[in-house]
Structure formats: C-alpha cells, structure tokens
Amino acid sequence: MSLRTPLAQVRGHGSARQGAHHWWMQRITAVMLIPLFIGFVGTMVALATGGYAETAAFIRSPIAAGALLVLVVTIFYHAALGLQVVIEDYTSADKCHACTIVTMRFIMFLLAAISVVAVIKVAVGG
C-alpha cells in the first residue's frame, strides 16, 4: 500500500503521445469516407439493374477501381481505429489486452487484403 496519491504516482511518466494522432486519423478517415461512400452508394444504385458483366466493366475503369480501393482500405483502417478504442476503453486491462488489439489488427489487415485482391482481380478482368 502506498501513501502517494494517484496523481503523484503518474506524475513524471509523460504521455504515450498516441492519443492525438489516433484521434486525428479517425477524423480524417471519417471525412474521407463521406464522399467515397456517397459515390459508392450512388454507383451501386445506378448499377443495380445491370448484372455482373456491367458492374465488372465499370470496375475495370482505372478511376472506379482506384476509388473502390481507396474506399476499401479507408473503411478497414477506420474500423480498426474504432475497434482499438473500444478494446482499450471497454475491456479489462489484463495481460491479454495487447494480444486482443494485435489480433484485431491482423484480422482487419487480412480482410482488407482479401478485399483489395478481389477488387484488383475484377479490375484486371480475372
């Protein structure tokens, strides 16, 4: 048992200096997702009556494929940032806390990579 106050115990340790960067990245990706998602929904509405061939032909356009890749990567990065905050704030800080974050990041990276490969495969005509 210590006679030091909680403030005295943490004073001098400094900050992890990750909070501001994490906060800014969440805001930047959220702002990026607004026009990307609106464009995606508009495109899907326009392509709803067509079949796979029409949608694939649209994705073969370099601009459409590039925008779709940016959308996919941004969605998964934004989701990973948000899930990290949930894990840090709402789970107990035990020894498996870090492994939960690493596992979540790995799963998000894996899903993003699968999505990117799928978009590229359609874009090149595979």
mmCIF file of N, CA and C in Angstrom:
data_model
loop_
_atom_site.group_PDB
_atom_site.id
_atom_site.type_symbol
_atom_site.label_atom_id
_atom_site.label_comp_id
_atom_site.label_asym_id
_atom_site.label_seq_id
_atom_site.Cartn_x
_atom_site.Cartn_y
_atom_site.Cartn_z
ATOM 1 N N MET A 1 0.842 -1.174 0.000
ATOM 2 C CA MET A 1 0.000 0.000 0.000
ATOM 3 C C MET A 1 0.886 1.235 0.000
ATOM 4 N N SER A 2 0.543 2.165 -0.841
ATOM 5 C CA SER A 2 1.342 3.376 -0.976
ATOM 6 C C SER A 2 0.591 4.559 -0.383
ATOM 7 N N LEU A 3 1.342 5.472 0.166
ATOM 8 C CA LEU A 3 0.744 6.687 0.702
ATOM 9 C C LEU A 3 0.688 7.793 -0.344
ATOM 10 N N ARG A 4 1.214 7.519 -1.525
ATOM 11 C CA ARG A 4 1.205 8.521 -2.602
ATOM 12 C C ARG A 4 -0.171 8.564 -3.253
ATOM 13 N N THR A 5 -0.585 9.751 -3.643
ATOM 14 C CA THR A 5 -1.867 9.901 -4.330
ATOM 15 C C THR A 5 -1.739 9.369 -5.757
ATOM 16 N N PRO A 6 -2.866 9.039 -6.390
ATOM 17 C CA PRO A 6 -2.792 8.571 -7.780
ATOM 18 C C PRO A 6 -2.103 9.577 -8.705
ATOM 19 N N LEU A 7 -2.337 10.870 -8.486
ATOM 20 C CA LEU A 7 -1.682 11.884 -9.312
ATOM 21 C C LEU A 7 -0.175 11.854 -9.113
ATOM 22 N N ALA A 8 0.267 11.687 -7.892
ATOM 23 C CA ALA A 8 1.703 11.636 -7.619
ATOM 24 C C ALA A 8 2.344 10.397 -8.240
ATOM 25 N N GLN A 9 1.585 9.321 -8.329
ATOM 26 C CA GLN A 9 2.124 8.092 -8.903
ATOM 27 C C GLN A 9 2.352 8.211 -10.405
ATOM 28 N N VAL A 10 1.513 8.955 -11.098
ATOM 29 C CA VAL A 10 1.643 9.051 -12.553
ATOM 30 C C VAL A 10 2.408 10.283 -13.007
ATOM 31 N N ARG A 11 2.601 11.250 -12.124
ATOM 32 C CA ARG A 11 3.317 12.464 -12.498
ATOM 33 C C ARG A 11 4.752 12.117 -12.902
ATOM 34 N N GLY A 12 5.194 12.693 -13.994
ATOM 35 C CA GLY A 12 6.550 12.451 -14.465
ATOM 36 C C GLY A 12 6.660 11.324 -15.475
ATOM 37 N N HIS A 13 5.601 10.565 -15.652
ATOM 38 C CA HIS A 13 5.638 9.474 -16.621
ATOM 39 C C HIS A 13 5.423 9.964 -18.044
ATOM 40 N N GLY A 14 4.838 11.124 -18.197
ATOM 41 C CA GLY A 14 4.601 11.660 -19.537
ATOM 42 C C GLY A 14 3.444 10.943 -20.210
ATOM 43 N N SER A 15 3.163 11.369 -21.412
ATOM 44 C CA SER A 15 2.072 10.743 -22.155
ATOM 45 C C SER A 15 2.637 9.740 -23.148
ATOM 46 N N ALA A 16 1.774 8.892 -23.632
ATOM 47 C CA ALA A 16 2.189 7.931 -24.649
ATOM 48 C C ALA A 16 2.312 8.606 -26.011
ATOM 49 N N ARG A 17 1.773 9.807 -26.148
ATOM 50 C CA ARG A 17 1.822 10.616 -27.365
ATOM 51 C C ARG A 17 1.173 9.920 -28.565
ATOM 52 N N GLN A 18 0.206 9.079 -28.296
ATOM 53 C CA GLN A 18 -0.504 8.396 -29.367
ATOM 54 C C GLN A 18 -1.942 8.876 -29.500
ATOM 55 N N GLY A 19 -2.472 9.484 -28.468
ATOM 56 C CA GLY A 19 -3.878 9.867 -28.457
ATOM 57 C C GLY A 19 -4.252 10.870 -29.532
ATOM 58 N N ALA A 20 -3.458 11.906 -29.695
ATOM 59 C CA ALA A 20 -3.793 12.942 -30.681
ATOM 60 C C ALA A 20 -3.714 12.389 -32.105
ATOM 61 N N HIS A 21 -2.699 11.605 -32.394
ATOM 62 C CA HIS A 21 -2.555 11.029 -33.732
ATOM 63 C C HIS A 21 -3.725 10.095 -34.035
ATOM 64 N N HIS A 22 -4.052 9.253 -33.078
ATOM 65 C CA HIS A 22 -5.162 8.319 -33.251
ATOM 66 C C HIS A 22 -6.461 9.094 -33.487
ATOM 67 N N TRP A 23 -6.699 10.137 -32.702
ATOM 68 C CA TRP A 23 -7.904 10.954 -32.828
ATOM 69 C C TRP A 23 -7.970 11.611 -34.202
ATOM 70 N N TRP A 24 -6.840 12.186 -34.654
ATOM 71 C CA TRP A 24 -6.810 12.836 -35.969
ATOM 72 C C TRP A 24 -7.042 11.833 -37.090
ATOM 73 N N MET A 25 -6.459 10.658 -37.008
ATOM 74 C CA MET A 25 -6.648 9.656 -38.050
ATOM 75 C C MET A 25 -8.103 9.214 -38.137
ATOM 76 N N GLN A 26 -8.768 9.090 -36.986
ATOM 77 C CA GLN A 26 -10.191 8.744 -37.019
ATOM 78 C C GLN A 26 -10.993 9.827 -37.720
ATOM 79 N N ARG A 27 -10.681 11.085 -37.433
ATOM 80 C CA ARG A 27 -11.429 12.188 -38.047
ATOM 81 C C ARG A 27 -11.138 12.298 -39.535
ATOM 82 N N ILE A 28 -9.883 12.145 -39.915
ATOM 83 C CA ILE A 28 -9.508 12.245 -41.333
ATOM 84 C C ILE A 28 -10.164 11.125 -42.136
ATOM 85 N N THR A 29 -10.108 9.899 -41.622
ATOM 86 C CA THR A 29 -10.725 8.793 -42.359
ATOM 87 C C THR A 29 -12.242 8.944 -42.407
ATOM 88 N N ALA A 30 -12.842 9.486 -41.346
ATOM 89 C CA ALA A 30 -14.295 9.701 -41.360
ATOM 90 C C ALA A 30 -14.682 10.712 -42.432
ATOM 91 N N VAL A 31 -13.917 11.784 -42.544
ATOM 92 C CA VAL A 31 -14.201 12.803 -43.565
ATOM 93 C C VAL A 31 -13.956 12.235 -44.963
ATOM 94 N N MET A 32 -12.924 11.427 -45.116
ATOM 95 C CA MET A 32 -12.655 10.797 -46.413
ATOM 96 C C MET A 32 -13.786 9.853 -46.819
ATOM 97 N N LEU A 33 -14.353 9.169 -45.844
ATOM 98 C CA LEU A 33 -15.385 8.183 -46.149
ATOM 99 C C LEU A 33 -16.699 8.808 -46.603
ATOM 100 N N ILE A 34 -16.957 10.051 -46.238
ATOM 101 C CA ILE A 34 -18.237 10.669 -46.610
ATOM 102 C C ILE A 34 -18.409 10.717 -48.127
ATOM 103 N N PRO A 35 -17.517 11.378 -48.893
ATOM 104 C CA PRO A 35 -17.732 11.401 -50.346
ATOM 105 C C PRO A 35 -17.525 10.034 -50.996
ATOM 106 N N LEU A 36 -16.590 9.249 -50.462
ATOM 107 C CA LEU A 36 -16.362 7.925 -51.038
ATOM 108 C C LEU A 36 -17.604 7.049 -50.897
ATOM 109 N N PHE A 37 -18.222 7.079 -49.730
ATOM 110 C CA PHE A 37 -19.391 6.237 -49.508
ATOM 111 C C PHE A 37 -20.600 6.741 -50.281
ATOM 112 N N ILE A 38 -20.766 8.059 -50.363
ATOM 113 C CA ILE A 38 -21.873 8.606 -51.156
ATOM 114 C C ILE A 38 -21.707 8.204 -52.621
ATOM 115 N N GLY A 39 -20.490 8.313 -53.139
ATOM 116 C CA GLY A 39 -20.228 7.889 -54.512
ATOM 117 C C GLY A 39 -20.451 6.406 -54.710
ATOM 118 N N PHE A 40 -20.054 5.611 -53.728
ATOM 119 C CA PHE A 40 -20.243 4.163 -53.810
ATOM 120 C C PHE A 40 -21.726 3.807 -53.841
ATOM 121 N N VAL A 41 -22.504 4.405 -52.949
ATOM 122 C CA VAL A 41 -23.942 4.121 -52.910
ATOM 123 C C VAL A 41 -24.605 4.570 -54.206
ATOM 124 N N GLY A 42 -24.235 5.750 -54.696
ATOM 125 C CA GLY A 42 -24.793 6.222 -55.964
ATOM 126 C C GLY A 42 -24.457 5.301 -57.117
ATOM 127 N N THR A 43 -23.240 4.821 -57.142
ATOM 128 C CA THR A 43 -22.821 3.901 -58.195
ATOM 129 C C THR A 43 -23.574 2.578 -58.099
ATOM 130 N N MET A 44 -23.731 2.067 -56.887
ATOM 131 C CA MET A 44 -24.446 0.800 -56.718
ATOM 132 C C MET A 44 -25.918 0.939 -57.110
ATOM 133 N N VAL A 45 -26.510 2.094 -56.829
ATOM 134 C CA VAL A 45 -27.901 2.322 -57.242
ATOM 135 C C VAL A 45 -27.985 2.349 -58.764
ATOM 136 N N ALA A 46 -27.015 3.025 -59.404
ATOM 137 C CA ALA A 46 -27.017 3.111 -60.866
ATOM 138 C C ALA A 46 -26.768 1.753 -61.511
ATOM 139 N N LEU A 47 -25.963 0.918 -60.863
ATOM 140 C CA LEU A 47 -25.631 -0.390 -61.427
ATOM 141 C C LEU A 47 -26.561 -1.501 -60.946
ATOM 142 N N ALA A 48 -27.565 -1.169 -60.158
ATOM 143 C CA ALA A 48 -28.434 -2.191 -59.562
ATOM 144 C C ALA A 48 -29.209 -2.988 -60.601
ATOM 145 N N THR A 49 -29.565 -2.363 -61.703
ATOM 146 C CA THR A 49 -30.352 -3.080 -62.711
ATOM 147 C C THR A 49 -29.484 -3.933 -63.627
ATOM 148 N N GLY A 50 -28.201 -3.635 -63.679
ATOM 149 C CA GLY A 50 -27.294 -4.407 -64.523
ATOM 150 C C GLY A 50 -26.836 -5.669 -63.821
ATOM 151 N N GLY A 51 -26.139 -6.484 -64.548
ATOM 152 C CA GLY A 51 -25.627 -7.723 -63.988
ATOM 153 C C GLY A 51 -24.156 -7.602 -63.629
ATOM 154 N N TYR A 52 -23.552 -8.775 -63.452
ATOM 155 C CA TYR A 52 -22.140 -8.830 -63.089
ATOM 156 C C TYR A 52 -21.274 -8.225 -64.181
ATOM 157 N N ALA A 53 -21.582 -8.498 -65.432
ATOM 158 C CA ALA A 53 -20.757 -8.018 -66.543
ATOM 159 C C ALA A 53 -20.714 -6.491 -66.578
ATOM 160 N N GLU A 54 -21.851 -5.859 -66.364
ATOM 161 C CA GLU A 54 -21.888 -4.394 -66.378
ATOM 162 C C GLU A 54 -21.120 -3.812 -65.186
ATOM 163 N N THR A 55 -21.277 -4.420 -64.028
ATOM 164 C CA THR A 55 -20.563 -3.957 -62.840
ATOM 165 C C THR A 55 -19.063 -4.169 -62.998
ATOM 166 N N ALA A 56 -18.663 -5.314 -63.517
ATOM 167 C CA ALA A 56 -17.242 -5.592 -63.732
ATOM 168 C C ALA A 56 -16.653 -4.638 -64.753
ATOM 169 N N ALA A 57 -17.411 -4.321 -65.796
ATOM 170 C CA ALA A 57 -16.934 -3.362 -66.798
ATOM 171 C C ALA A 57 -16.730 -1.990 -66.174
ATOM 172 N N PHE A 58 -17.602 -1.607 -65.268
ATOM 173 C CA PHE A 58 -17.443 -0.326 -64.583
ATOM 174 C C PHE A 58 -16.195 -0.338 -63.702
ATOM 175 N N ILE A 59 -15.976 -1.431 -62.972
ATOM 176 C CA ILE A 59 -14.822 -1.519 -62.071
ATOM 177 C C ILE A 59 -13.514 -1.578 -62.858
ATOM 178 N N ARG A 60 -13.550 -2.003 -64.102
ATOM 179 C CA ARG A 60 -12.331 -2.046 -64.919
ATOM 180 C C ARG A 60 -11.821 -0.653 -65.265
ATOM 181 N N SER A 61 -12.649 0.355 -65.082
ATOM 182 C CA SER A 61 -12.201 1.731 -65.268
ATOM 183 C C SER A 61 -11.176 2.054 -64.175
ATOM 184 N N PRO A 62 -10.020 2.623 -64.550
ATOM 185 C CA PRO A 62 -8.993 2.908 -63.538
ATOM 186 C C PRO A 62 -9.474 3.836 -62.421
ATOM 187 N N ILE A 63 -10.302 4.809 -62.759
ATOM 188 C CA ILE A 63 -10.792 5.733 -61.736
ATOM 189 C C ILE A 63 -11.728 5.007 -60.771
ATOM 190 N N ALA A 64 -12.622 4.189 -61.305
ATOM 191 C CA ALA A 64 -13.557 3.447 -60.450
ATOM 192 C C ALA A 64 -12.814 2.441 -59.575
ATOM 193 N N ALA A 65 -11.866 1.730 -60.158
ATOM 194 C CA ALA A 65 -11.101 0.749 -59.381
ATOM 195 C C ALA A 65 -10.280 1.442 -58.304
ATOM 196 N N GLY A 66 -9.661 2.558 -58.657
ATOM 197 C CA GLY A 66 -8.875 3.306 -57.676
ATOM 198 C C GLY A 66 -9.730 3.827 -56.538
ATOM 199 N N ALA A 67 -10.896 4.381 -56.874
ATOM 200 C CA ALA A 67 -11.798 4.890 -55.835
ATOM 201 C C ALA A 67 -12.295 3.757 -54.945
ATOM 202 N N LEU A 68 -12.579 2.612 -55.543
ATOM 203 C CA LEU A 68 -13.042 1.467 -54.761
ATOM 204 C C LEU A 68 -11.938 0.946 -53.842
ATOM 205 N N LEU A 69 -10.702 0.934 -54.330
ATOM 206 C CA LEU A 69 -9.582 0.516 -53.488
ATOM 207 C C LEU A 69 -9.372 1.481 -52.327
ATOM 208 N N VAL A 70 -9.443 2.780 -52.606
ATOM 209 C CA VAL A 70 -9.303 3.771 -51.532
ATOM 210 C C VAL A 70 -10.431 3.596 -50.515
ATOM 211 N N LEU A 71 -11.647 3.365 -50.994
ATOM 212 C CA LEU A 71 -12.786 3.155 -50.100
ATOM 213 C C LEU A 71 -12.565 1.938 -49.207
ATOM 214 N N VAL A 72 -12.155 0.834 -49.794
ATOM 215 C CA VAL A 72 -11.967 -0.406 -49.031
ATOM 216 C C VAL A 72 -10.883 -0.233 -47.969
ATOM 217 N N VAL A 73 -9.743 0.315 -48.362
ATOM 218 C CA VAL A 73 -8.636 0.490 -47.414
ATOM 219 C C VAL A 73 -9.032 1.465 -46.309
ATOM 220 N N THR A 74 -9.700 2.551 -46.670
ATOM 221 C CA THR A 74 -10.105 3.545 -45.679
ATOM 222 C C THR A 74 -11.135 2.975 -44.712
ATOM 223 N N ILE A 75 -12.071 2.194 -45.216
ATOM 224 C CA ILE A 75 -13.081 1.584 -44.335
ATOM 225 C C ILE A 75 -12.418 0.672 -43.310
ATOM 226 N N PHE A 76 -11.519 -0.182 -43.755
ATOM 227 C CA PHE A 76 -10.898 -1.112 -42.817
ATOM 228 C C PHE A 76 -9.969 -0.403 -41.843
ATOM 229 N N TYR A 77 -9.268 0.632 -42.283
ATOM 230 C CA TYR A 77 -8.402 1.383 -41.377
ATOM 231 C C TYR A 77 -9.242 2.120 -40.338
ATOM 232 N N HIS A 78 -10.317 2.759 -40.786
ATOM 233 C CA HIS A 78 -11.204 3.479 -39.868
ATOM 234 C C HIS A 78 -11.840 2.509 -38.868
ATOM 235 N N ALA A 79 -12.255 1.354 -39.347
ATOM 236 C CA ALA A 79 -12.845 0.351 -38.452
ATOM 237 C C ALA A 79 -11.832 -0.142 -37.428
ATOM 238 N N ALA A 80 -10.590 -0.352 -37.858
ATOM 239 C CA ALA A 80 -9.553 -0.802 -36.929
ATOM 240 C C ALA A 80 -9.288 0.252 -35.858
ATOM 241 N N LEU A 81 -9.266 1.521 -36.255
ATOM 242 C CA LEU A 81 -9.074 2.590 -35.273
ATOM 243 C C LEU A 81 -10.212 2.604 -34.258
ATOM 244 N N GLY A 82 -11.430 2.489 -34.740
ATOM 245 C CA GLY A 82 -12.580 2.489 -33.839
ATOM 246 C C GLY A 82 -12.613 1.283 -32.924
ATOM 247 N N LEU A 83 -12.312 0.116 -33.459
ATOM 248 C CA LEU A 83 -12.296 -1.093 -32.633
ATOM 249 C C LEU A 83 -11.194 -1.038 -31.582
ATOM 250 N N GLN A 84 -10.071 -0.416 -31.925
ATOM 251 C CA GLN A 84 -8.999 -0.277 -30.942
ATOM 252 C C GLN A 84 -9.462 0.576 -29.766
ATOM 253 N N VAL A 85 -10.185 1.641 -30.044
ATOM 254 C CA VAL A 85 -10.711 2.485 -28.967
ATOM 255 C C VAL A 85 -11.681 1.692 -28.096
ATOM 256 N N VAL A 86 -12.545 0.901 -28.723
ATOM 257 C CA VAL A 86 -13.493 0.082 -27.959
ATOM 258 C C VAL A 86 -12.747 -0.916 -27.082
ATOM 259 N N ILE A 87 -11.739 -1.569 -27.633
ATOM 260 C CA ILE A 87 -10.964 -2.546 -26.863
ATOM 261 C C ILE A 87 -10.252 -1.867 -25.703
ATOM 262 N N GLU A 88 -9.632 -0.719 -25.962
ATOM 263 C CA GLU A 88 -8.894 -0.021 -24.907
ATOM 264 C C GLU A 88 -9.814 0.513 -23.816
ATOM 265 N N ASP A 89 -10.988 1.005 -24.199
ATOM 266 C CA ASP A 89 -11.865 1.659 -23.228
ATOM 267 C C ASP A 89 -12.813 0.711 -22.506
ATOM 268 N N TYR A 90 -13.216 -0.376 -23.133
ATOM 269 C CA TYR A 90 -14.289 -1.189 -22.573
ATOM 270 C C TYR A 90 -13.900 -2.621 -22.242
ATOM 271 N N THR A 91 -12.639 -2.958 -22.327
ATOM 272 C CA THR A 91 -12.212 -4.285 -21.892
ATOM 273 C C THR A 91 -11.274 -4.121 -20.712
ATOM 274 N N SER A 92 -11.180 -5.166 -19.908
ATOM 275 C CA SER A 92 -10.303 -5.085 -18.744
ATOM 276 C C SER A 92 -8.849 -5.083 -19.197
ATOM 277 N N ALA A 93 -8.041 -4.360 -18.479
ATOM 278 C CA ALA A 93 -6.628 -4.208 -18.848
ATOM 279 C C ALA A 93 -5.810 -5.346 -18.248
ATOM 280 N N ASP A 94 -6.014 -6.541 -18.729
ATOM 281 C CA ASP A 94 -5.226 -7.668 -18.262
ATOM 282 C C ASP A 94 -4.066 -7.916 -19.223
ATOM 283 N N LYS A 95 -3.344 -8.996 -19.012
ATOM 284 C CA LYS A 95 -2.168 -9.254 -19.840
ATOM 285 C C LYS A 95 -2.519 -9.607 -21.283
ATOM 286 N N CYS A 96 -3.772 -9.952 -21.556
ATOM 287 C CA CYS A 96 -4.169 -10.288 -22.921
ATOM 288 C C CYS A 96 -4.733 -9.079 -23.672
ATOM 289 N N HIS A 97 -4.688 -7.916 -23.050
ATOM 290 C CA HIS A 97 -5.201 -6.686 -23.659
ATOM 291 C C HIS A 97 -4.459 -6.388 -24.962
ATOM 292 N N ALA A 98 -3.148 -6.459 -24.924
ATOM 293 C CA ALA A 98 -2.346 -6.171 -26.119
ATOM 294 C C ALA A 98 -2.553 -7.235 -27.194
ATOM 295 N N CYS A 99 -2.686 -8.491 -26.789
ATOM 296 C CA CYS A 99 -2.879 -9.540 -27.799
ATOM 297 C C CYS A 99 -4.244 -9.410 -28.473
ATOM 298 N N THR A 100 -5.232 -8.869 -27.774
ATOM 299 C CA THR A 100 -6.539 -8.628 -28.390
ATOM 300 C C THR A 100 -6.427 -7.574 -29.480
ATOM 301 N N ILE A 101 -5.689 -6.512 -29.211
ATOM 302 C CA ILE A 101 -5.506 -5.450 -30.203
ATOM 303 C C ILE A 101 -4.714 -5.969 -31.400
ATOM 304 N N VAL A 102 -3.674 -6.741 -31.143
ATOM 305 C CA VAL A 102 -2.873 -7.294 -32.237
ATOM 306 C C VAL A 102 -3.716 -8.247 -33.086
ATOM 307 N N THR A 103 -4.522 -9.080 -32.447
ATOM 308 C CA THR A 103 -5.393 -9.999 -33.182
ATOM 309 C C THR A 103 -6.403 -9.242 -34.028
ATOM 310 N N MET A 104 -7.002 -8.202 -33.458
ATOM 311 C CA MET A 104 -7.970 -7.390 -34.201
ATOM 312 C C MET A 104 -7.301 -6.741 -35.407
ATOM 313 N N ARG A 105 -6.109 -6.190 -35.209
ATOM 314 C CA ARG A 105 -5.398 -5.560 -36.332
ATOM 315 C C ARG A 105 -5.065 -6.573 -37.418
ATOM 316 N N PHE A 106 -4.662 -7.772 -37.024
ATOM 317 C CA PHE A 106 -4.348 -8.812 -38.001
ATOM 318 C C PHE A 106 -5.587 -9.194 -38.805
ATOM 319 N N ILE A 107 -6.711 -9.370 -38.112
ATOM 320 C CA ILE A 107 -7.953 -9.731 -38.805
ATOM 321 C C ILE A 107 -8.378 -8.619 -39.756
ATOM 322 N N MET A 108 -8.293 -7.369 -39.320
ATOM 323 C CA MET A 108 -8.672 -6.246 -40.181
ATOM 324 C C MET A 108 -7.744 -6.163 -41.397
ATOM 325 N N PHE A 109 -6.443 -6.378 -41.181
ATOM 326 C CA PHE A 109 -5.497 -6.365 -42.298
ATOM 327 C C PHE A 109 -5.804 -7.498 -43.270
ATOM 328 N N LEU A 110 -6.103 -8.671 -42.741
ATOM 329 C CA LEU A 110 -6.416 -9.820 -43.588
ATOM 330 C C LEU A 110 -7.670 -9.561 -44.420
ATOM 331 N N LEU A 111 -8.710 -9.031 -43.797
ATOM 332 C CA LEU A 111 -9.941 -8.723 -44.530
ATOM 333 C C LEU A 111 -9.718 -7.632 -45.577
ATOM 334 N N ALA A 112 -8.917 -6.630 -45.229
ATOM 335 C CA ALA A 112 -8.608 -5.570 -46.197
ATOM 336 C C ALA A 112 -7.825 -6.135 -47.375
ATOM 337 N N ALA A 113 -6.855 -7.003 -47.096
ATOM 338 C CA ALA A 113 -6.058 -7.597 -48.170
ATOM 339 C C ALA A 113 -6.925 -8.458 -49.087
ATOM 340 N N ILE A 114 -7.827 -9.233 -48.514
ATOM 341 C CA ILE A 114 -8.733 -10.052 -49.323
ATOM 342 C C ILE A 114 -9.603 -9.160 -50.203
ATOM 343 N N SER A 115 -10.102 -8.075 -49.644
ATOM 344 C CA SER A 115 -10.948 -7.149 -50.408
ATOM 345 C C SER A 115 -10.177 -6.477 -51.531
ATOM 346 N N VAL A 116 -8.946 -6.063 -51.249
ATOM 347 C CA VAL A 116 -8.116 -5.422 -52.275
ATOM 348 C C VAL A 116 -7.825 -6.402 -53.403
ATOM 349 N N VAL A 117 -7.493 -7.637 -53.060
ATOM 350 C CA VAL A 117 -7.225 -8.649 -54.088
ATOM 351 C C VAL A 117 -8.473 -8.892 -54.932
ATOM 352 N N ALA A 118 -9.644 -8.926 -54.300
ATOM 353 C CA ALA A 118 -10.889 -9.139 -55.048
ATOM 354 C C ALA A 118 -11.152 -7.998 -56.024
ATOM 355 N N VAL A 119 -10.944 -6.759 -55.572
ATOM 356 C CA VAL A 119 -11.156 -5.605 -56.459
ATOM 357 C C VAL A 119 -10.164 -5.637 -57.614
ATOM 358 N N ILE A 120 -8.911 -5.928 -57.318
ATOM 359 C CA ILE A 120 -7.891 -5.975 -58.373
ATOM 360 C C ILE A 120 -8.197 -7.099 -59.359
ATOM 361 N N LYS A 121 -8.643 -8.233 -58.847
ATOM 362 C CA LYS A 121 -8.971 -9.358 -59.727
ATOM 363 C C LYS A 121 -10.091 -8.986 -60.695
ATOM 364 N N VAL A 122 -11.117 -8.305 -60.202
ATOM 365 C CA VAL A 122 -12.209 -7.873 -61.085
ATOM 366 C C VAL A 122 -11.719 -6.783 -62.029
ATOM 367 N N ALA A 123 -10.883 -5.875 -61.526
ATOM 368 C CA ALA A 123 -10.423 -4.742 -62.335
ATOM 369 C C ALA A 123 -9.552 -5.170 -63.508
ATOM 370 N N VAL A 124 -8.770 -6.226 -63.329
ATOM 371 C CA VAL A 124 -7.909 -6.672 -64.426
ATOM 372 C C VAL A 124 -8.597 -7.713 -65.304
ATOM 373 N N GLY A 125 -9.829 -8.037 -64.965
ATOM 374 C CA GLY A 125 -10.592 -8.943 -65.818
ATOM 375 C C GLY A 125 -10.476 -10.392 -65.454
ATOM 376 N N GLY A 126 -10.044 -10.688 -64.244
ATOM 377 C CA GLY A 126 -9.880 -12.072 -63.815
ATOM 378 C C GLY A 126 -11.129 -12.595 -63.321
#
